[in-house]
PDB file of N, CA and C in Angstrom:
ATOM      1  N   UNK D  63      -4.853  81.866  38.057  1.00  0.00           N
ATOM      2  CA  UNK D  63      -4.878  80.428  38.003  1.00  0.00           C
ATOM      3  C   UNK D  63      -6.249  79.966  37.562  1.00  0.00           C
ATOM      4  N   UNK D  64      -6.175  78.771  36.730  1.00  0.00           N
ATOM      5  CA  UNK D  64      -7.238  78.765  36.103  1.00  0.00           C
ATOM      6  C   UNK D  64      -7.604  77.472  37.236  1.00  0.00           C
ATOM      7  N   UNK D  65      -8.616  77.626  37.782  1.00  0.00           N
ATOM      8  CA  UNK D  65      -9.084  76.654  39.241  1.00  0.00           C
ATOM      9  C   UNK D  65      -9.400  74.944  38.638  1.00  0.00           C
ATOM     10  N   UNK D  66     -10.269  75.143  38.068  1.00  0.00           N
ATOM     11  CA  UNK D  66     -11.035  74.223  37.051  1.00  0.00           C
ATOM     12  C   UNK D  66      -9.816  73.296  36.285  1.00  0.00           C
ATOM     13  N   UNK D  67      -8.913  73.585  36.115  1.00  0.00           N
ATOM     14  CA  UNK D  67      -7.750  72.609  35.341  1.00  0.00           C
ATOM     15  C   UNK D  67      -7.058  72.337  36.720  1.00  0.00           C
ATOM     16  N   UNK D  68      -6.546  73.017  37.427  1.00  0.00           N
ATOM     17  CA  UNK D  68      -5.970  72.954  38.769  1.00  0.00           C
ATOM     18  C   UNK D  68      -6.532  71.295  39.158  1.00  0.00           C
ATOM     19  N   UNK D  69      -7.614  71.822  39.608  1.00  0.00           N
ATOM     20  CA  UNK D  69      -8.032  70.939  39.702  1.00  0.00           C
ATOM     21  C   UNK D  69      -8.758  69.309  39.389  1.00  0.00           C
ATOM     22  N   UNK D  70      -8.895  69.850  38.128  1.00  0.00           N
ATOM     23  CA  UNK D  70      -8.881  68.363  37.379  1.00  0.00           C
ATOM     24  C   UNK D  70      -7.066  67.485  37.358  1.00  0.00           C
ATOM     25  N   UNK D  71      -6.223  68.069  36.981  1.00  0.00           N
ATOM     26  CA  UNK D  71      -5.122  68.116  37.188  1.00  0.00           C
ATOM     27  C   UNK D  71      -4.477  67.083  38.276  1.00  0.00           C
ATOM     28  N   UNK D  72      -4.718  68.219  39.304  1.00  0.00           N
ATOM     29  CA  UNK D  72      -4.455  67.540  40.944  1.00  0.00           C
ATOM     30  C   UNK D  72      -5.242  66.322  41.046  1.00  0.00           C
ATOM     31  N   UNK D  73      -6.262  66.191  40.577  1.00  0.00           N
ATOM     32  CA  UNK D  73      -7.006  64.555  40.363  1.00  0.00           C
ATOM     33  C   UNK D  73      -6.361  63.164  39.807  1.00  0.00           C
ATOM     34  N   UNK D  74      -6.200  64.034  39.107  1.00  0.00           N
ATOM     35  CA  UNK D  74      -5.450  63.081  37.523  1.00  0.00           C
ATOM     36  C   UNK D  74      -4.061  62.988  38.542  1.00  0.00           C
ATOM     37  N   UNK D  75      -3.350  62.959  38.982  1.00  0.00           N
ATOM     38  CA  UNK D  75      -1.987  63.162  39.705  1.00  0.00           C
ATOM     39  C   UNK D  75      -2.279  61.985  40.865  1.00  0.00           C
ATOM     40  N   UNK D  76      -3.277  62.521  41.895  1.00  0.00           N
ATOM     41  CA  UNK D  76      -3.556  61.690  43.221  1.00  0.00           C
ATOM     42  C   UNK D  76      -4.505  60.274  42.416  1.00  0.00           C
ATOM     43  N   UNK D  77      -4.995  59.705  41.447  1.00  0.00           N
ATOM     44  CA  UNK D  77      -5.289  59.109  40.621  1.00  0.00           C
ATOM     45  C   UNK D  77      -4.326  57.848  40.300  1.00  0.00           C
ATOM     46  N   UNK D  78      -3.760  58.659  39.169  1.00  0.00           N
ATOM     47  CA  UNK D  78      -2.790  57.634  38.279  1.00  0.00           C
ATOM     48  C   UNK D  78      -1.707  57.241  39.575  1.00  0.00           C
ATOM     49  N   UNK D  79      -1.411  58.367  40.442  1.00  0.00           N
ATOM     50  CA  UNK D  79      -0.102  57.618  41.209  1.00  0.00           C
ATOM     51  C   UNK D  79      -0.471  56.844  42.570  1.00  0.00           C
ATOM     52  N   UNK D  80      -1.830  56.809  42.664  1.00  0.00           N
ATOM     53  CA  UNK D  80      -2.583  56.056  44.032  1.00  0.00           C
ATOM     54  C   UNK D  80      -2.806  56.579  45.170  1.00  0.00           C
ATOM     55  N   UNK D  81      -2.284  58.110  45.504  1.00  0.00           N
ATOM     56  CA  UNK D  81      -2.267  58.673  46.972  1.00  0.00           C
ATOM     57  C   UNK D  81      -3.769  58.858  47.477  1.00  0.00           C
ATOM     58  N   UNK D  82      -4.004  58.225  48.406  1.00  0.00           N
ATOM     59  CA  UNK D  82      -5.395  58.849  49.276  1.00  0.00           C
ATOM     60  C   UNK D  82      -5.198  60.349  49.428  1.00  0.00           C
ATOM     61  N   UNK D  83      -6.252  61.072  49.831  1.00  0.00           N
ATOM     62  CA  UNK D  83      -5.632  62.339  50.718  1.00  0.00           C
ATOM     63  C   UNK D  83      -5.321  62.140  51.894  1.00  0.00           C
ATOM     64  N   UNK D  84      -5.236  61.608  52.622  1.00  0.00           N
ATOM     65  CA  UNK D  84      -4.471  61.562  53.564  1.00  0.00           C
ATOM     66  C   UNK D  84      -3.105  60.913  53.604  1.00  0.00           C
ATOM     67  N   UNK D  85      -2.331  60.230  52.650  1.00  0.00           N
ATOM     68  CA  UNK D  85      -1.186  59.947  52.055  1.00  0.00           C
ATOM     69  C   UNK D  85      -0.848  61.107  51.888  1.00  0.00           C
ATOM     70  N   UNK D  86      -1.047  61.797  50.975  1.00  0.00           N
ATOM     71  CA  UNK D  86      -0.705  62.933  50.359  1.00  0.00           C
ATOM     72  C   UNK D  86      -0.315  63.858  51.066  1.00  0.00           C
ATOM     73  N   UNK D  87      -1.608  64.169  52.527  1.00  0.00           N
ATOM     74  CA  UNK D  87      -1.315  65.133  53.138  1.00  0.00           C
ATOM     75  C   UNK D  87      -0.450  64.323  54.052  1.00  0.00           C
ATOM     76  N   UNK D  88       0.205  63.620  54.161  1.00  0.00           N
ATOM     77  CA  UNK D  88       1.335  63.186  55.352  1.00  0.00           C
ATOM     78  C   UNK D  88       2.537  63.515  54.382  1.00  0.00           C
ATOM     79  N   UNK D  89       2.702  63.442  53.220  1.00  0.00           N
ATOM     80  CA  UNK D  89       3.797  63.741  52.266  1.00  0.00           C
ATOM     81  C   UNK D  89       4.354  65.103  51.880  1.00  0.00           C
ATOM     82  N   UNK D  90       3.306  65.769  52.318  1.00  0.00           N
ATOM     83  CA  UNK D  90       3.381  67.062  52.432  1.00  0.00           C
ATOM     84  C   UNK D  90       3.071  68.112  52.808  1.00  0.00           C
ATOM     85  N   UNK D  91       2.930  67.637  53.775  1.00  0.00           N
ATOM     86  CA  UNK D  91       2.554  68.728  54.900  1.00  0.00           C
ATOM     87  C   UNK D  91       1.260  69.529  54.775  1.00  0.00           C
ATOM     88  N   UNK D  92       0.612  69.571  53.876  1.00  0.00           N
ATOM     89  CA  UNK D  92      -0.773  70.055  53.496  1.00  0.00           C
ATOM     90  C   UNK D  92      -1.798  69.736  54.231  1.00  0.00           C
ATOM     91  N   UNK D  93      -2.774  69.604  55.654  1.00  0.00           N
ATOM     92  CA  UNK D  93      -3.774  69.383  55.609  1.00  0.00           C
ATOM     93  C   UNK D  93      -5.061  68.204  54.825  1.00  0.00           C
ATOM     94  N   UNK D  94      -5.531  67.597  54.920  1.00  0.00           N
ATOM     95  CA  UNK D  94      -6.431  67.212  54.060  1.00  0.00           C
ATOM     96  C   UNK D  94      -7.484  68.338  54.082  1.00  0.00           C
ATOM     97  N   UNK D  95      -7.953  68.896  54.807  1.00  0.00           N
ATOM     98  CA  UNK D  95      -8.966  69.789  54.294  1.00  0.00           C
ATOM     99  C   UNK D  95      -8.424  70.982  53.347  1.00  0.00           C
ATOM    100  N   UNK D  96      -7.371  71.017  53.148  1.00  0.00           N
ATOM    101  CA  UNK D  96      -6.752  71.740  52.031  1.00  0.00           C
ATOM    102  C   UNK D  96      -7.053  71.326  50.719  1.00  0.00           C
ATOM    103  N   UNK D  97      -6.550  70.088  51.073  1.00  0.00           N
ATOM    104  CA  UNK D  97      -6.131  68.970  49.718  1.00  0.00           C
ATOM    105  C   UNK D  97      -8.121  68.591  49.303  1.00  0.00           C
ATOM    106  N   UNK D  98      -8.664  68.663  50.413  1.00  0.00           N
ATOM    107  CA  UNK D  98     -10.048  68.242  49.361  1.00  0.00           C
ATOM    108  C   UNK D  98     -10.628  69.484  48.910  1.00  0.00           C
ATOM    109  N   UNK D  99     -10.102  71.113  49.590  1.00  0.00           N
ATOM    110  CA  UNK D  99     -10.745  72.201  48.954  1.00  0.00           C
ATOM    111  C   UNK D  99     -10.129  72.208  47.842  1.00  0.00           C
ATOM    112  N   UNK D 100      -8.890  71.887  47.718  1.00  0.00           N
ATOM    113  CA  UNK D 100      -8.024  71.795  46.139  1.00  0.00           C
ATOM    114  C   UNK D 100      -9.138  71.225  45.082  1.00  0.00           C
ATOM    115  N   UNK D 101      -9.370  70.101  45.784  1.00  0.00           N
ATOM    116  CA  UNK D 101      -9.588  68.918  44.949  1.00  0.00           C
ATOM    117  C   UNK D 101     -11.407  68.851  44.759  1.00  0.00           C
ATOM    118  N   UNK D 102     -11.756  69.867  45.191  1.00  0.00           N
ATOM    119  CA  UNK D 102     -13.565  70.359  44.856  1.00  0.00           C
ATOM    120  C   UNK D 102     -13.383  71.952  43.763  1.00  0.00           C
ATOM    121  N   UNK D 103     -12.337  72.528  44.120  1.00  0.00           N
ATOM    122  CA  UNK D 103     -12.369  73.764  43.429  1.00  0.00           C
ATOM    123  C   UNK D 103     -12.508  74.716  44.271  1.00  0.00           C
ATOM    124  N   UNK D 104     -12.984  75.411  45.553  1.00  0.00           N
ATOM    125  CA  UNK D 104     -13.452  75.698  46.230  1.00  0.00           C
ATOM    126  C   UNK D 104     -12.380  76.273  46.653  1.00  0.00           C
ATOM    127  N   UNK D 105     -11.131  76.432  46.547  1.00  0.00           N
ATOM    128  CA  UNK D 105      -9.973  77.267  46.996  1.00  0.00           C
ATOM    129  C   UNK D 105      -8.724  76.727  46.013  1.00  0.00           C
ATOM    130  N   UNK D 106      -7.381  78.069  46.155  1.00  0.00           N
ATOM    131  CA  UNK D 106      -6.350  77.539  44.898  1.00  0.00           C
ATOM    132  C   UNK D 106      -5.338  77.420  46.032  1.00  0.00           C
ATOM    133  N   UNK D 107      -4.440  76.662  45.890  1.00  0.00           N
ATOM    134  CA  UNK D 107      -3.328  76.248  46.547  1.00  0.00           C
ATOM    135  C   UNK D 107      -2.650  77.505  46.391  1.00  0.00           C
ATOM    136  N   UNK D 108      -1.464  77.587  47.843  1.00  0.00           N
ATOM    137  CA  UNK D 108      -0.626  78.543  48.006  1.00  0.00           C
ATOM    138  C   UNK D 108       0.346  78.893  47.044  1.00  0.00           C
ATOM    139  N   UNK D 109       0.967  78.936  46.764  1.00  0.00           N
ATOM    140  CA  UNK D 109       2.632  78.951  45.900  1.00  0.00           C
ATOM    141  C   UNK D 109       2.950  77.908  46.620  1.00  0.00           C
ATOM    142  N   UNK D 110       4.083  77.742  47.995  1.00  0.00           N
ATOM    143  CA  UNK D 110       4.299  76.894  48.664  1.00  0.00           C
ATOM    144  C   UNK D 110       3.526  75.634  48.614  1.00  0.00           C
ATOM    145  N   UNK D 111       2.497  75.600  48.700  1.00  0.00           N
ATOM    146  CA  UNK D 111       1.440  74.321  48.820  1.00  0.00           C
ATOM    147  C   UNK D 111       1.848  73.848  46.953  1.00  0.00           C
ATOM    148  N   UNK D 112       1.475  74.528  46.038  1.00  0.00           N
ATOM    149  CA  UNK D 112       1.662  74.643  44.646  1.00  0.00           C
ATOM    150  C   UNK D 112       3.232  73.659  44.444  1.00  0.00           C
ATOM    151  N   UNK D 113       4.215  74.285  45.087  1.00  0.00           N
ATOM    152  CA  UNK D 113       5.583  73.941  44.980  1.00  0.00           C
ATOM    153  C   UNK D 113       5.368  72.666  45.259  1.00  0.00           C
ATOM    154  N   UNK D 114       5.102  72.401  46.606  1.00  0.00           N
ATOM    155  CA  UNK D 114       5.168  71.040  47.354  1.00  0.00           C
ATOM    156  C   UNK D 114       4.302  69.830  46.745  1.00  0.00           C
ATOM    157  N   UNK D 115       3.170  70.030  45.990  1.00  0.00           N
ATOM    158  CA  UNK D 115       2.513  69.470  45.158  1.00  0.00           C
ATOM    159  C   UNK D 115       3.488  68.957  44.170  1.00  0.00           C
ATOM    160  N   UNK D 116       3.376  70.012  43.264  1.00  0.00           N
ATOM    161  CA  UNK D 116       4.692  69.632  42.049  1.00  0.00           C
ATOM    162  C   UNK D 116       6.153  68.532  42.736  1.00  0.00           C
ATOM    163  N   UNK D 117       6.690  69.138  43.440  1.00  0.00           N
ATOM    164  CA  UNK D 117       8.334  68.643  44.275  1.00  0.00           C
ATOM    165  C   UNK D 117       7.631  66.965  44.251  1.00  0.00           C
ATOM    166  N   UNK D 118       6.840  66.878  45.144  1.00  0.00           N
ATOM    167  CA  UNK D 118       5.863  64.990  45.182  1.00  0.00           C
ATOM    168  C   UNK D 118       5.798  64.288  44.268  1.00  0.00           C
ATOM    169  N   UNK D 119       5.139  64.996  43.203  1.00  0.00           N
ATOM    170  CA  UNK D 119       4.529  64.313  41.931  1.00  0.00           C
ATOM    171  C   UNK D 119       5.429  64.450  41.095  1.00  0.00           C
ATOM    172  N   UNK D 120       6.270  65.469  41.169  1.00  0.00           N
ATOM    173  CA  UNK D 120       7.630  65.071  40.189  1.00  0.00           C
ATOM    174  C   UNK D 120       6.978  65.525  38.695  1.00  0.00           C
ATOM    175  N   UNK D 121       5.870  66.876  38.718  1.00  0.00           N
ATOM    176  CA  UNK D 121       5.289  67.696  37.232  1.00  0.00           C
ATOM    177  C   UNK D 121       6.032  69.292  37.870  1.00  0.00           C
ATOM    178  N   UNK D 122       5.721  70.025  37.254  1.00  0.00           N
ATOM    179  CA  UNK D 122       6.048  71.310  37.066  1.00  0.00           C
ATOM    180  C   UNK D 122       4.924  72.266  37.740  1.00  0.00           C
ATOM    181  N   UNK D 123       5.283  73.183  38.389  1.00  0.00           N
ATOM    182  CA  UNK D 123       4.005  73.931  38.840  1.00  0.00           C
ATOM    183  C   UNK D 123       3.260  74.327  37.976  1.00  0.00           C
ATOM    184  N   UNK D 124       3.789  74.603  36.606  1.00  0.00           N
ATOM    185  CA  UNK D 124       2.739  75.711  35.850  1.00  0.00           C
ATOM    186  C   UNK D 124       1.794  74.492  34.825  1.00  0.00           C
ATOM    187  N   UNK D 125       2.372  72.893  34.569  1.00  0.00           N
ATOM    188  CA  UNK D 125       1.462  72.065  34.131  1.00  0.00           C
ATOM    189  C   UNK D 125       0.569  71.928  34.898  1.00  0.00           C
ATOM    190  N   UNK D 126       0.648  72.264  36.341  1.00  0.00           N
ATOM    191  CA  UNK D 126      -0.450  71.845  37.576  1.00  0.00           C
ATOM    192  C   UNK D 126      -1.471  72.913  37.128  1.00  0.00           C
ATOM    193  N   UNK D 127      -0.629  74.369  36.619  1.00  0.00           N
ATOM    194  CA  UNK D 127      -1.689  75.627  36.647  1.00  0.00           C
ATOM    195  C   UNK D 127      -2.215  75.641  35.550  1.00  0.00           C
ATOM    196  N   UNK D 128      -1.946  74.505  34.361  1.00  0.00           N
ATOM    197  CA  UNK D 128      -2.812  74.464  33.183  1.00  0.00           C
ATOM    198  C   UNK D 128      -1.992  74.924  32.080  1.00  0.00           C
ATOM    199  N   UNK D 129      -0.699  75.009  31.965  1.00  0.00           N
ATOM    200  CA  UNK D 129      -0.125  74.953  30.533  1.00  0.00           C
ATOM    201  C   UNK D 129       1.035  73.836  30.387  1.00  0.00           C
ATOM    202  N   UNK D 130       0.780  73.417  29.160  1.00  0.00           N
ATOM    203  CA  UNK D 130       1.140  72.356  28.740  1.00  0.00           C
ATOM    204  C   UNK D 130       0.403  71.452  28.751  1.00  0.00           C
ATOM    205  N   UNK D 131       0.681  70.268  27.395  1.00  0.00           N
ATOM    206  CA  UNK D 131      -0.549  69.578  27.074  1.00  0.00           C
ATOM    207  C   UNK D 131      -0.353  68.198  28.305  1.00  0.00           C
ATOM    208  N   UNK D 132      -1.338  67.629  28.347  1.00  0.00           N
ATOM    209  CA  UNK D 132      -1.805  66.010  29.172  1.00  0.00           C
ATOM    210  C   UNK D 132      -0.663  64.747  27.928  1.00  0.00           C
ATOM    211  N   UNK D 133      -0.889  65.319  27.279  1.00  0.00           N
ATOM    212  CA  UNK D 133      -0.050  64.303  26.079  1.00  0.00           C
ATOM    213  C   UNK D 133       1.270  63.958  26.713  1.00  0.00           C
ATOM    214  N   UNK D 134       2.106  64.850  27.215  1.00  0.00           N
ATOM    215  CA  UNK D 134       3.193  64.948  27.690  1.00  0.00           C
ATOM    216  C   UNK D 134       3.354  64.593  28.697  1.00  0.00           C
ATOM    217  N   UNK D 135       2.955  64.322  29.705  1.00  0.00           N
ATOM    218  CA  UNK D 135       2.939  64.190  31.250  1.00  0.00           C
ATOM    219  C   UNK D 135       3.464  62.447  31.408  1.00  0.00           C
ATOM    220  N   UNK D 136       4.251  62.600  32.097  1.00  0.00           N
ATOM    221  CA  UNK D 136       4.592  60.901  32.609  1.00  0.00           C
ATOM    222  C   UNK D 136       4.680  60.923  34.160  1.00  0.00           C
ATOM    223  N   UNK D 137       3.523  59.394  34.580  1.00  0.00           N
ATOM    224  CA  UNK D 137       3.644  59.682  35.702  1.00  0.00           C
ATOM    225  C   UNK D 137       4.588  58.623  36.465  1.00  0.00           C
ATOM    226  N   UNK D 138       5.582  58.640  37.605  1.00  0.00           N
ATOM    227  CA  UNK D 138       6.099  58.166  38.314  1.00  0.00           C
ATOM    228  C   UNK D 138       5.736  57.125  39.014  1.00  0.00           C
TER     229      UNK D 138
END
């Protein structure tokens, strides 16, 4: 996993669609200290955590992991 897109990514997501982290982490069960190691780089989300991300935001796990272009993305 490329961390660095991950995480710009997961920005761009909690961003455009308005979630605090702590929204987020009530939506899905994640922790906020998860969600801000996500969201510094500093650790990569689980699979599960990965899934549950994607399932929320309504993108694909592997656009979260950095393939496929930003051009494409519509957000909810």
């Amino acid at each position: 996993m490329r961390r660095s897109t991950f995480k710009k990514r997961f920005r761009l997501l909690l961003d455009e669609l308005g979630y605090s982290q702590k929204e987020f982490s009530a939506l899905t069960g994640i922790t906020e200290a998860a969600i801000c190691h996500y969201l510094n780089g500093s650790r990569a989300p689980s699979a599960q955590s990965l899934i549950s991300i994607a399932d929320i935001t309504n993108v694909s796990p592997s656009w979260l992991l950095g393939y496929g272009d930003d051009d494409n993305i519509e957000f909810m």
